[in-house]
Coordinates of C-alpha atoms in Angstrom, one line a residue:
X1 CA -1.2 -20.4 -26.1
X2 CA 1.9 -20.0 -23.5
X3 CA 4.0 -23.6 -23.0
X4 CA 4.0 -22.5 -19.6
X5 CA 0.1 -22.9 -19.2
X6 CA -0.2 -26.1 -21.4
X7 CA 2.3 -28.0 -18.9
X8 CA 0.4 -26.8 -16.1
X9 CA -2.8 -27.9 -17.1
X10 CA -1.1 -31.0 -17.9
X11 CA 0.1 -31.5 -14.4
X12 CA -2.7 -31.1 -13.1
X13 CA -5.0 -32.9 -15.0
X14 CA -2.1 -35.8 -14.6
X15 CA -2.4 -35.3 -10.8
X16 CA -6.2 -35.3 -10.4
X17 CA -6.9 -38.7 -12.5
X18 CA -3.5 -40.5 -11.1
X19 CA -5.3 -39.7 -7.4
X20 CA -8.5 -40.2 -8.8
X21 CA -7.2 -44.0 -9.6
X22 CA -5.3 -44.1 -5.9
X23 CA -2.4 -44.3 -6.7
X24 CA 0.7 -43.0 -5.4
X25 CA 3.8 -40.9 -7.9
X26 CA 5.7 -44.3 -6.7
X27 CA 2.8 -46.5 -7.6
X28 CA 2.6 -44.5 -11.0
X29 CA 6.0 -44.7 -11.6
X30 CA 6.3 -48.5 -11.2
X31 CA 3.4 -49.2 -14.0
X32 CA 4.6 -46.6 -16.0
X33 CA 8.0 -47.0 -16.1
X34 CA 8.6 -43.4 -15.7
X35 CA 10.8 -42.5 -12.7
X36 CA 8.7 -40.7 -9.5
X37 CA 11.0 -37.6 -10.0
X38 CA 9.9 -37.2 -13.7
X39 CA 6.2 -37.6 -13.1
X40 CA 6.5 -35.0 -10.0
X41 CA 8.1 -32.4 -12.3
X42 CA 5.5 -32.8 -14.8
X43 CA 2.4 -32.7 -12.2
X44 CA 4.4 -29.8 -10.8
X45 CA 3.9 -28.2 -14.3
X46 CA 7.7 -27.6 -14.8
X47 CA 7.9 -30.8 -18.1
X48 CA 5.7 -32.0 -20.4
X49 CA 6.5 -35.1 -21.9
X50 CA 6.8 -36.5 -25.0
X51 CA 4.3 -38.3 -27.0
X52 CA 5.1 -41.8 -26.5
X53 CA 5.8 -40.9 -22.4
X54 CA 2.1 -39.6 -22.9
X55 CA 1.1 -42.9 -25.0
X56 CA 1.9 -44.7 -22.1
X57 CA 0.3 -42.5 -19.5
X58 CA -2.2 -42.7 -21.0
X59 CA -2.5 -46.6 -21.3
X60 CA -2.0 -47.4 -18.0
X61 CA -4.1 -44.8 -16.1
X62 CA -7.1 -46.4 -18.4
X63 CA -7.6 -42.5 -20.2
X64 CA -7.3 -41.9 -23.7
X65 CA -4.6 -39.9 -25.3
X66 CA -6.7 -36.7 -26.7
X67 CA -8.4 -36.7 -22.9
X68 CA -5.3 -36.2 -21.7
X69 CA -3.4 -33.8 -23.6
X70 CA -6.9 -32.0 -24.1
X71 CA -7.0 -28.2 -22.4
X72 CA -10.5 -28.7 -21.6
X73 CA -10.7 -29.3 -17.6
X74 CA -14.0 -30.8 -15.8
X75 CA -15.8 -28.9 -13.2
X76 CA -13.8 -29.1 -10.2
X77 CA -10.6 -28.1 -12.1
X78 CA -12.2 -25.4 -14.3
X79 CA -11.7 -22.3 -11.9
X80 CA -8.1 -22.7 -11.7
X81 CA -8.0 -23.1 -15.7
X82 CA -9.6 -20.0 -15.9
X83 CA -7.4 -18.1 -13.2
X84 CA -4.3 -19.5 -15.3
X85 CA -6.0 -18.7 -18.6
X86 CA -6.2 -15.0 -17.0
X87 CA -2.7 -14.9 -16.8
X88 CA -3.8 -13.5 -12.7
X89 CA -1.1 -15.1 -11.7
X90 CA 1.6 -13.2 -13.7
X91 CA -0.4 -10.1 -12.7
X92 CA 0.5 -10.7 -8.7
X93 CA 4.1 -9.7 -7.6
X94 CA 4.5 -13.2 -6.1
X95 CA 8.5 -12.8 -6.5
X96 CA 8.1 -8.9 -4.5
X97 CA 6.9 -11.2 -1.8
X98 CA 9.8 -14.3 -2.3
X99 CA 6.6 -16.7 -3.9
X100 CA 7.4 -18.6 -6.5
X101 CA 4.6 -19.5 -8.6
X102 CA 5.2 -23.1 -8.9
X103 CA 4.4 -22.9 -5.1
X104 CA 1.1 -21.5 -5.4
X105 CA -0.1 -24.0 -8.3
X106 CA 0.9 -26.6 -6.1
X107 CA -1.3 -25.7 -3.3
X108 CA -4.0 -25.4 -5.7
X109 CA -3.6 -28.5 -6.8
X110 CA -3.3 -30.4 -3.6
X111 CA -6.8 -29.2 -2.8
X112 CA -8.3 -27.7 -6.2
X113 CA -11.7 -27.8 -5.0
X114 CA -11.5 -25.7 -1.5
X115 CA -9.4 -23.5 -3.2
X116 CA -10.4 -22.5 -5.8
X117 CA -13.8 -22.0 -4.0
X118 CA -11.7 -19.7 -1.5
X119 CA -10.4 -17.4 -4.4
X120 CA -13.8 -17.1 -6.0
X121 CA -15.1 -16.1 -2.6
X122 CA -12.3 -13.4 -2.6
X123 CA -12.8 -12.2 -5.8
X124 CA -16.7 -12.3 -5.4
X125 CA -15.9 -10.0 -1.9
X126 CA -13.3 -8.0 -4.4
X127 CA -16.3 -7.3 -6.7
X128 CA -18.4 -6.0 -4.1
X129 CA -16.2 -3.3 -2.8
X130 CA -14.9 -2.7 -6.5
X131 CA -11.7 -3.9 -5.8
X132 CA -10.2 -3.5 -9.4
X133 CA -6.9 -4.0 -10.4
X134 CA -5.5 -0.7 -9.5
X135 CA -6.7 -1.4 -5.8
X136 CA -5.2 -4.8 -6.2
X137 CA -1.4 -3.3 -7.1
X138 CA -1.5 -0.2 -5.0
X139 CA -2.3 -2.4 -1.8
X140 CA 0.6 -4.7 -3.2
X141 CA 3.0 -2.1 -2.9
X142 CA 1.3 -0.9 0.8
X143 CA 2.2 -4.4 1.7
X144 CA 5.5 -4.1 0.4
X145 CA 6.2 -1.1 2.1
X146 CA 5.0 -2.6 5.4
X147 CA 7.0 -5.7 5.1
X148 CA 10.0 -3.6 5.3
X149 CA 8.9 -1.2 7.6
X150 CA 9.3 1.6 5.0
X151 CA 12.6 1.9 4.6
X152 CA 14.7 1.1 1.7
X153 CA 18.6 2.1 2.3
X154 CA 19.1 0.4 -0.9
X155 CA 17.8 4.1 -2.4
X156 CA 19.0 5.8 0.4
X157 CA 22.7 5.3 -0.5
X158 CA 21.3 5.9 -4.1
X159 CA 20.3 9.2 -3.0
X160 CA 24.0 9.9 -1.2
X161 CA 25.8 9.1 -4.5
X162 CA 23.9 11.7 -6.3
X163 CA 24.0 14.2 -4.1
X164 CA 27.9 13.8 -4.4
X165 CA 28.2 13.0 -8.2
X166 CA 26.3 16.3 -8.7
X167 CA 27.7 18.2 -5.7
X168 CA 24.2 18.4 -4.4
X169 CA 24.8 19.9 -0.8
X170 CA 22.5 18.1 1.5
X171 CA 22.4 20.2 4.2
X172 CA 20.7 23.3 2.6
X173 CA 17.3 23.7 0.9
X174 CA 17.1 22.2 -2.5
X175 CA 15.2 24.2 -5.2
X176 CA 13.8 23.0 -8.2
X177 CA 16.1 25.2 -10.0
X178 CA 19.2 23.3 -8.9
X179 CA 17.1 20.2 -9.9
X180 CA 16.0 21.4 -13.3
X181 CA 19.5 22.3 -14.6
X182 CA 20.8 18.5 -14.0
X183 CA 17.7 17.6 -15.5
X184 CA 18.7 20.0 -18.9
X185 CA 22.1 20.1 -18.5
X186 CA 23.0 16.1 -17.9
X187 CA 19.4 14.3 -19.1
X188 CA 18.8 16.4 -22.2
X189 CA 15.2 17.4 -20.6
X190 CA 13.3 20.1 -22.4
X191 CA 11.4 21.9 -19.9
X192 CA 7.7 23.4 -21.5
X193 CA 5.8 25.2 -18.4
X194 CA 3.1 26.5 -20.8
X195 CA 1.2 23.1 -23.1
X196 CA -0.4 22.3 -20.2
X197 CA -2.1 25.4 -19.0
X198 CA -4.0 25.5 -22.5
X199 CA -5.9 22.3 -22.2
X200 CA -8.3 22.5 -19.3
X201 CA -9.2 19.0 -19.6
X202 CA -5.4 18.4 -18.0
X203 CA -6.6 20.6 -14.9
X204 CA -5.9 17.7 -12.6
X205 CA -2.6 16.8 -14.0
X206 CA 0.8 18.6 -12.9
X207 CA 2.9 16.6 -15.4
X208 CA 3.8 14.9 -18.6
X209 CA 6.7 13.1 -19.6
X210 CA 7.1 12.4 -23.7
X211 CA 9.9 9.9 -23.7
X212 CA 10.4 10.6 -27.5
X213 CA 12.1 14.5 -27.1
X214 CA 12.5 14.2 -23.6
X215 CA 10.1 16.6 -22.7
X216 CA 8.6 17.6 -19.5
X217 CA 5.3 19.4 -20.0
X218 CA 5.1 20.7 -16.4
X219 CA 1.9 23.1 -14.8
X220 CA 2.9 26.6 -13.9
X221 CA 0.1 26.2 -11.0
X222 CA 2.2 24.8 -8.6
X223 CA 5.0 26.1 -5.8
X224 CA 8.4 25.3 -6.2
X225 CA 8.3 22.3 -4.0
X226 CA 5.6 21.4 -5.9
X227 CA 8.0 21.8 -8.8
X228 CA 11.0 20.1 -6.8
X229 CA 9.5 16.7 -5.6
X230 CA 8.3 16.4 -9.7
X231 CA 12.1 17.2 -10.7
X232 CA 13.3 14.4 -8.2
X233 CA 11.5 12.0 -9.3
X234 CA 12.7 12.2 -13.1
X235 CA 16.0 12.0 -11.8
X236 CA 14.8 9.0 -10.0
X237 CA 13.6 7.3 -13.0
X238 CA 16.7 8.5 -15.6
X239 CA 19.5 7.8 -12.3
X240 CA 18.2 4.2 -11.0
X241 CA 17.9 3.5 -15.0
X242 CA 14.1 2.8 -14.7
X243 CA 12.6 2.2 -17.8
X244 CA 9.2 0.7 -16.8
X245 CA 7.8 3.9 -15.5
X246 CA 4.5 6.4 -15.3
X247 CA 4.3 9.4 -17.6
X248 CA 2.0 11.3 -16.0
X249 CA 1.9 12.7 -12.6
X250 CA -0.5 12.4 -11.0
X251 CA -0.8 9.1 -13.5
X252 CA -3.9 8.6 -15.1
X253 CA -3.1 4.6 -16.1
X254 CA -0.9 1.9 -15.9
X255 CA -0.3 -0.8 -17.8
X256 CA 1.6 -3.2 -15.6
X257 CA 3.0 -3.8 -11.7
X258 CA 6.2 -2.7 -12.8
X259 CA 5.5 0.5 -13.3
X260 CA 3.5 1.1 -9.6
X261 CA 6.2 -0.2 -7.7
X262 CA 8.6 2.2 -10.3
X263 CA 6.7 4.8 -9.4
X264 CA 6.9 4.1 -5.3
X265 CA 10.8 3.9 -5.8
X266 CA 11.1 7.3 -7.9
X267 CA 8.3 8.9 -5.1
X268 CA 11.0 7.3 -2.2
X269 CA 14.2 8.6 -3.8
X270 CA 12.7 12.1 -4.5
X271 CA 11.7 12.5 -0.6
X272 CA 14.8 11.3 0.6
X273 CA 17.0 13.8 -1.4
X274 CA 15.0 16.7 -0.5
X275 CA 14.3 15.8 3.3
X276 CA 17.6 14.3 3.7
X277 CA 17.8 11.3 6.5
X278 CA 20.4 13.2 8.4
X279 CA 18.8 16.0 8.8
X280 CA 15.6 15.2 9.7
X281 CA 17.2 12.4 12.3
X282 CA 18.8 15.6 14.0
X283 CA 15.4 17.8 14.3
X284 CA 13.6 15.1 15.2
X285 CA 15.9 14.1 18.3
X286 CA 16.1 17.6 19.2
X287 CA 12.0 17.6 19.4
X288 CA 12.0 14.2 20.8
X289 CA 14.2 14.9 23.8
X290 CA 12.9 17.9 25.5
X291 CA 10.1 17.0 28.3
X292 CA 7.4 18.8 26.7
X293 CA 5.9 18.9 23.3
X294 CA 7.4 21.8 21.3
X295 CA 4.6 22.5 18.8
X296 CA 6.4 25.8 17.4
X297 CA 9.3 23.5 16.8
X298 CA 7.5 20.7 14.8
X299 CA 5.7 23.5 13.1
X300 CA 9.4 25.1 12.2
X301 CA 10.1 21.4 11.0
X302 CA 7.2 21.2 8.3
X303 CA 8.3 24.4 6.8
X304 CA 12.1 23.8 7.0
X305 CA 12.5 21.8 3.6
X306 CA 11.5 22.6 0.0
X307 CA 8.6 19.8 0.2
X308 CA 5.0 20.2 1.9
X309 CA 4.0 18.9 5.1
X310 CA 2.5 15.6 3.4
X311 CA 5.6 14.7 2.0
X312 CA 7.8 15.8 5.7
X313 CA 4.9 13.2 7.7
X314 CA 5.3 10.8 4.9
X315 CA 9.6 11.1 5.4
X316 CA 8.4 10.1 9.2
X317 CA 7.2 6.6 8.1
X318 CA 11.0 6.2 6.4
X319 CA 12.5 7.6 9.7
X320 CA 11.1 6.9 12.7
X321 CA 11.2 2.7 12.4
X322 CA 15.0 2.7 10.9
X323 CA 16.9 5.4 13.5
X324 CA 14.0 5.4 16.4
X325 CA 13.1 2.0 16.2
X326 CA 8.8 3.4 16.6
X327 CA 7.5 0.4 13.9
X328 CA 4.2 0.4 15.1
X329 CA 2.5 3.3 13.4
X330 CA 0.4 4.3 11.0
X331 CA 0.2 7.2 8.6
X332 CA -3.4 8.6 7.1
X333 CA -4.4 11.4 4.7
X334 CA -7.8 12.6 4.8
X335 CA -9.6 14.3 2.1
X336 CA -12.4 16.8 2.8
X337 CA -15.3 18.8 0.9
X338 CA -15.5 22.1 2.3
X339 CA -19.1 22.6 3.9
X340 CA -19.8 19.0 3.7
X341 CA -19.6 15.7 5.8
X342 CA -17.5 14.0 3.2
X343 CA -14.1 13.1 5.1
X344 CA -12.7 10.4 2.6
X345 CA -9.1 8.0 4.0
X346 CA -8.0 7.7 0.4
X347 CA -4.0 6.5 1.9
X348 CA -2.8 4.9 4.3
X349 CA -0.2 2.7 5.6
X350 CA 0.2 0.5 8.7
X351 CA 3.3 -0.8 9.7
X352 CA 1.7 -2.9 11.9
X353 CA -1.2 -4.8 11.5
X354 CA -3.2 -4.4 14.4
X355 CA -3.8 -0.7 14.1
X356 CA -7.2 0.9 13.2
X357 CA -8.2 2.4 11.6
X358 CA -8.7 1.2 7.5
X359 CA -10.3 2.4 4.7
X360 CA -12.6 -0.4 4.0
X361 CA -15.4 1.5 6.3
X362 CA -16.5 2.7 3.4
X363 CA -20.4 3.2 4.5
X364 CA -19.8 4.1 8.1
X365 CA -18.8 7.1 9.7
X366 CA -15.1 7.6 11.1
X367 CA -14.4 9.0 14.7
X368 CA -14.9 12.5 15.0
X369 CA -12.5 12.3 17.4
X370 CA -9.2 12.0 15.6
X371 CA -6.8 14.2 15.4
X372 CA -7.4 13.4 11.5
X373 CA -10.5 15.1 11.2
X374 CA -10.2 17.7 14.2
X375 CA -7.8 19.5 12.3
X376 CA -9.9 19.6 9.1
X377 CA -12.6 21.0 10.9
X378 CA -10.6 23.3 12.2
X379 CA -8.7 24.4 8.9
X380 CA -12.7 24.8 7.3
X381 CA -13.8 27.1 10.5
X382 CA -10.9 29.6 10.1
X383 CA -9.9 29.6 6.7
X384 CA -6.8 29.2 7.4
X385 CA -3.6 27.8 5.7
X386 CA -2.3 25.6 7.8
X387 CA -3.9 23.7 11.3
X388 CA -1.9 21.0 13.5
X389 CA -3.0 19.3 16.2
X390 CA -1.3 16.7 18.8
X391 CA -3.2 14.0 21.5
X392 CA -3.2 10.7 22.6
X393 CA -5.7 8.7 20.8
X394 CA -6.8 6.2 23.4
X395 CA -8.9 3.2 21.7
X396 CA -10.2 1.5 24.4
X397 CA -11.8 -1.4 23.0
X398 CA -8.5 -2.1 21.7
X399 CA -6.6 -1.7 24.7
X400 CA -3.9 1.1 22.6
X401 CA -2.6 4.4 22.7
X402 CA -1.4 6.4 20.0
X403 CA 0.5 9.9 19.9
X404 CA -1.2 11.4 16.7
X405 CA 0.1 14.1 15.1
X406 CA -2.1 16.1 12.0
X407 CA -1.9 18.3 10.2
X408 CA -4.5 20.2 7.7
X409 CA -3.5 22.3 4.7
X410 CA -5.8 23.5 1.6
X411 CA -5.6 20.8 -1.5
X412 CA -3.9 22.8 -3.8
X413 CA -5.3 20.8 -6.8
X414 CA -9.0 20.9 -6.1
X415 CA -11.0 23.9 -5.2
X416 CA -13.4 23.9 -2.2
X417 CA -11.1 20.8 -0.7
X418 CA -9.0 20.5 2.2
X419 CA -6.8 17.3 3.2
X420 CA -5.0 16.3 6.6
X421 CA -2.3 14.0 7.4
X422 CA -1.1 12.5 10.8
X423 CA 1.4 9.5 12.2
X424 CA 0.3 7.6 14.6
X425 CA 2.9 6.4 17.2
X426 CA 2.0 3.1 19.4
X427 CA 2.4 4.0 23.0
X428 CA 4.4 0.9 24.6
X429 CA 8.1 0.6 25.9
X430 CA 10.1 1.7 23.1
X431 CA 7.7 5.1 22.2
X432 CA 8.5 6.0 26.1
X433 CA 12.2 5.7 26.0
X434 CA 12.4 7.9 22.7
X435 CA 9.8 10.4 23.2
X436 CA 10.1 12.5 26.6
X437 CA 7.4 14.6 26.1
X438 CA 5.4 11.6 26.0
X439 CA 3.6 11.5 29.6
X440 CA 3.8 15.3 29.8
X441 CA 0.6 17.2 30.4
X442 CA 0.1 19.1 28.2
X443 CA -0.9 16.4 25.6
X444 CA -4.4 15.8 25.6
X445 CA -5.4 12.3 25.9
X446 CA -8.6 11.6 23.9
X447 CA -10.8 8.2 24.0
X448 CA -11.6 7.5 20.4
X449 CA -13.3 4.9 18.5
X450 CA -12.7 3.7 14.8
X451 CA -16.6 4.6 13.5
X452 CA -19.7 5.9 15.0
X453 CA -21.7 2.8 13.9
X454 CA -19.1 0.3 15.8
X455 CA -18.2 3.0 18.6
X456 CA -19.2 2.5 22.7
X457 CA -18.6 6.1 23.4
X458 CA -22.3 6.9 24.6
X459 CA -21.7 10.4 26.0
X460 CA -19.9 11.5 22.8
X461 CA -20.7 14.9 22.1
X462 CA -19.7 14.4 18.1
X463 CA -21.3 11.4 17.4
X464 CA -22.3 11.2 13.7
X465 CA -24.2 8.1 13.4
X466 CA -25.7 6.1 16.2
X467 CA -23.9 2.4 17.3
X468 CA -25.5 0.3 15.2
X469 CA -22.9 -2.3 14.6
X470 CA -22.2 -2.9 18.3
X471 CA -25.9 -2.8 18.8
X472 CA -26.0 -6.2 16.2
X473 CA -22.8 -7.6 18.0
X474 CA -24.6 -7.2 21.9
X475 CA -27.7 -8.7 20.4
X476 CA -26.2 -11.8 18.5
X477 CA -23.4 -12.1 22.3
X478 CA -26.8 -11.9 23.8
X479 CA -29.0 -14.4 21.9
X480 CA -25.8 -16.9 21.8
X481 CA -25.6 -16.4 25.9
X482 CA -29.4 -17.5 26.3
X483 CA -29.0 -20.3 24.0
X484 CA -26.4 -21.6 25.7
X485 CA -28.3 -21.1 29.3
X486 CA -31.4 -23.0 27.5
X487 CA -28.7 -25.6 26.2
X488 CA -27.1 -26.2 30.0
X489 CA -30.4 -26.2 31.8
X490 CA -31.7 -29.3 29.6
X491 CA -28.3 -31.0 29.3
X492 CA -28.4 -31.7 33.3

């Protein structure tokens, strides 16, 4: 069993019977003859003592010696045994966040019983919307992300010394042929485009990495910026010397933190070198200063770089909060079954934490209304390749405006799919000053809701599902009004 665990439980079995007994560390210390700063860093977990330091513990806190060096813990302090038995607590990124783990066993152990009822609450909640451990590490990252607004120039500049220590030119289209020789040529990659395509089982798989020979067993089913953004993100892993790292893309498993958060970096660095910050910066001030929305512009945008137009609105999230200070928006990809009412949110990221809406309304029906889903519909009527849509999503229970742009393309990885993206831009001060086009027009401004169950919209003419959830709401507002009434009339 780790040392690290034994001292803990330790400490805080120490802890429990030393306040158990009232006393004090400098009551402790004074019939112990132990000094206070000793016995804190052993109830802290950070030193166990020696045997005759124990002997005395032991002795004058009126416990015998095998009770206390014993692992077993009693009822109240058996949850947080368990959850360090677990090894949870090595699982959670507490340092990503600037949490040191001596911290959080210290606030357990100030109040052991409220919280560890308070994780076994979330975990019980965790269980019921199957929250599993690869939720747990992908919405670590998410926060991570938002935390710092989605911009890392740490990889940026990364990406700048590659470009010049391989005389990458920026400011032109990068194919994955200029990516694949650096891969071959400096890496010692071996490039097989066929392995894949005879196992059908790997259908849903667009790459594997064998660490052994170096090789890159890569589809032939996909375009070449398909084939680029897989190329950058090797060089990502081999150039940032990341050895912690996925092997399959899309991966199938992981086996630790590390690797997710590798695999965000490598994903970051392969976006920024083929939609590079300066040039994007450029278009986008050129779209963002005329005084009306130039669609064929945007459009011209999405298709100007060797990626697709998930990875261009995903560049936006890097972008827009570092040289447009807009911070308060939210990105979205939707997936859809053709000739079906399945529209799934399976990402999404909110810089800020007021914005709607989140994927947790599993069993309700989202808005109709957004741009999101519009543009999906739209994409399924025509049969077309590619459908964008702009408005101003107006939530008006929440008092917020968004300019939403989507887009819908064909999932090129699963037939009878399509998928949208948008960005979401807060309307307030700062979106008015950088965007122009923003009170223009010809922008449609749309009330929206979040779902059709918790939506107020009555005239709605796409209304899935009716209110249901704001029906329970009035009613309980109601009932509590009344009582109150009943309460005030016999009070006076």
């Amino acid at each position: 069993m780790e040392q690290d665990y034994i001292k803990l439980i330790f400490g805080l079995k120490l802890k429990q019977i030393r306040t158990e007994r009232g006393l004090s560390l400098f009551g402790l210390s004074k019939l112990s003859g132990l000094s206070k700063s000793y016995l804190n860093e052993i109830e802290k977990g950070k030193k166990y003592p020696k045997p005759d330091k124990i002997a005395s513990l032991s002795e004058h806190l009126e416990v015998s010696y095998d009770d206390l060096v014993s692992l077993k813990l009693d009822k109240n302090l058996a949850p947080i045994g368990e959850i360090l038995q677990s090894k949870l607590l090595k699982e959670i990124p507490l340092e990503l966040f600037g949490i040191q783990e001596s911290t959080l066993i210290d606030i357990i152990s100030n109040a052991p019983v409220k919280v560890t009822a308070f994780i076994s609450t979330i975990i019980e909640i965790a269980k019921n919307y199957n929250f599993s451990r690869e939720n747990f590490f992908l919405a670590s990252v998410r926060s991570f992300q938002e935390a710092n607004n989605n911009y890392f120039d740490d990889l940026e500049q990364a990406v700048l010394k590659f470009a010049k220590t391989y005389h990458i030119d920026l400011s032109k289209e990068i194919t994955a042929q200029e990516l694949e020789e650096i891969l071959v040529e400096e890496y010692g990659y071996n490039i097989n485009n066929e392995e894949l395509e005879a196992h059908s089982e790997l259908d849903n798989l667009r790459s594997i990495y064998v660490p052994k020979t170096k090789t890159l067993l890569i589809t032939k089913s996909i375009d070449d910026a398909q084939r680029a953004f897989i190329y950058a993100k090797e060089l990502a892993y081999n150039y940032l010397n990341i050895t912690e790292r996925l092997y399959t893309f899309s991966w199938i498993k992981f086996d630790s933190f590390d690797e997710v958060l590798n695999n965000f970096y490598a994903s970051y660095f392969a976006g920024s070198l083929i939609i590079p910050r300066n040039s994007i910066v450029a278009d986008l001030k050129q779209i963002f200063n005329q005084k009306k929305f130039n669609e064929k512009e945007f459009r011209a945008l999405l298709l100007k770089y060797n990626a697709s137009p998930e990875s261009v609105y995903q560049r936006l999230t890097n972008i827009l909060p570092k040289d447009f200070k807009l911070k308060d928006l939210f990105f979205l990809r939707f997936s859809h079954k053709v000739k079906t009412d399945d529209f799934t949110l399976n990402k999404e990221l909110h810089l800020s934490k007021q914005q709607s809406p989140r994927a947790s309304e599993t069993n309700e029906h989202y808005c109709r209304r957004w741009a999101s889903l519009k543009v999906l519909d739209a994409i399924n009527q025509n049969n077309s390749e590619h459908e964008f849509s702009v408005q101003i999503s107006n939530y008006k229970d929440q008092d917020q405006q968004y300019l939403v742009l989507a887009s819908a393309t064909k999932d090129p990885f699963k037939n009878y799919r399509n998928r949208s993206i948008s960005v979401g831009i807060k309307l307030n001060g700062q979106s008015e000053r950088k965007l122009n086009f923003i009170n223009h027009k010809s922008i449609e401004k749309v009330d929206v809701g979040v779902t059709c169950e918790r939506c107020n919209i009555h005239d709605c003419e796409v209304r899935k599902a009716p209110p249901t959830v704001l029906e329970s709401q009035q009613k309980e507002q109601k009932t509590a009004e009344v009582v109150r009434d009943i309460q005030n009339k016999y009070s006076s």
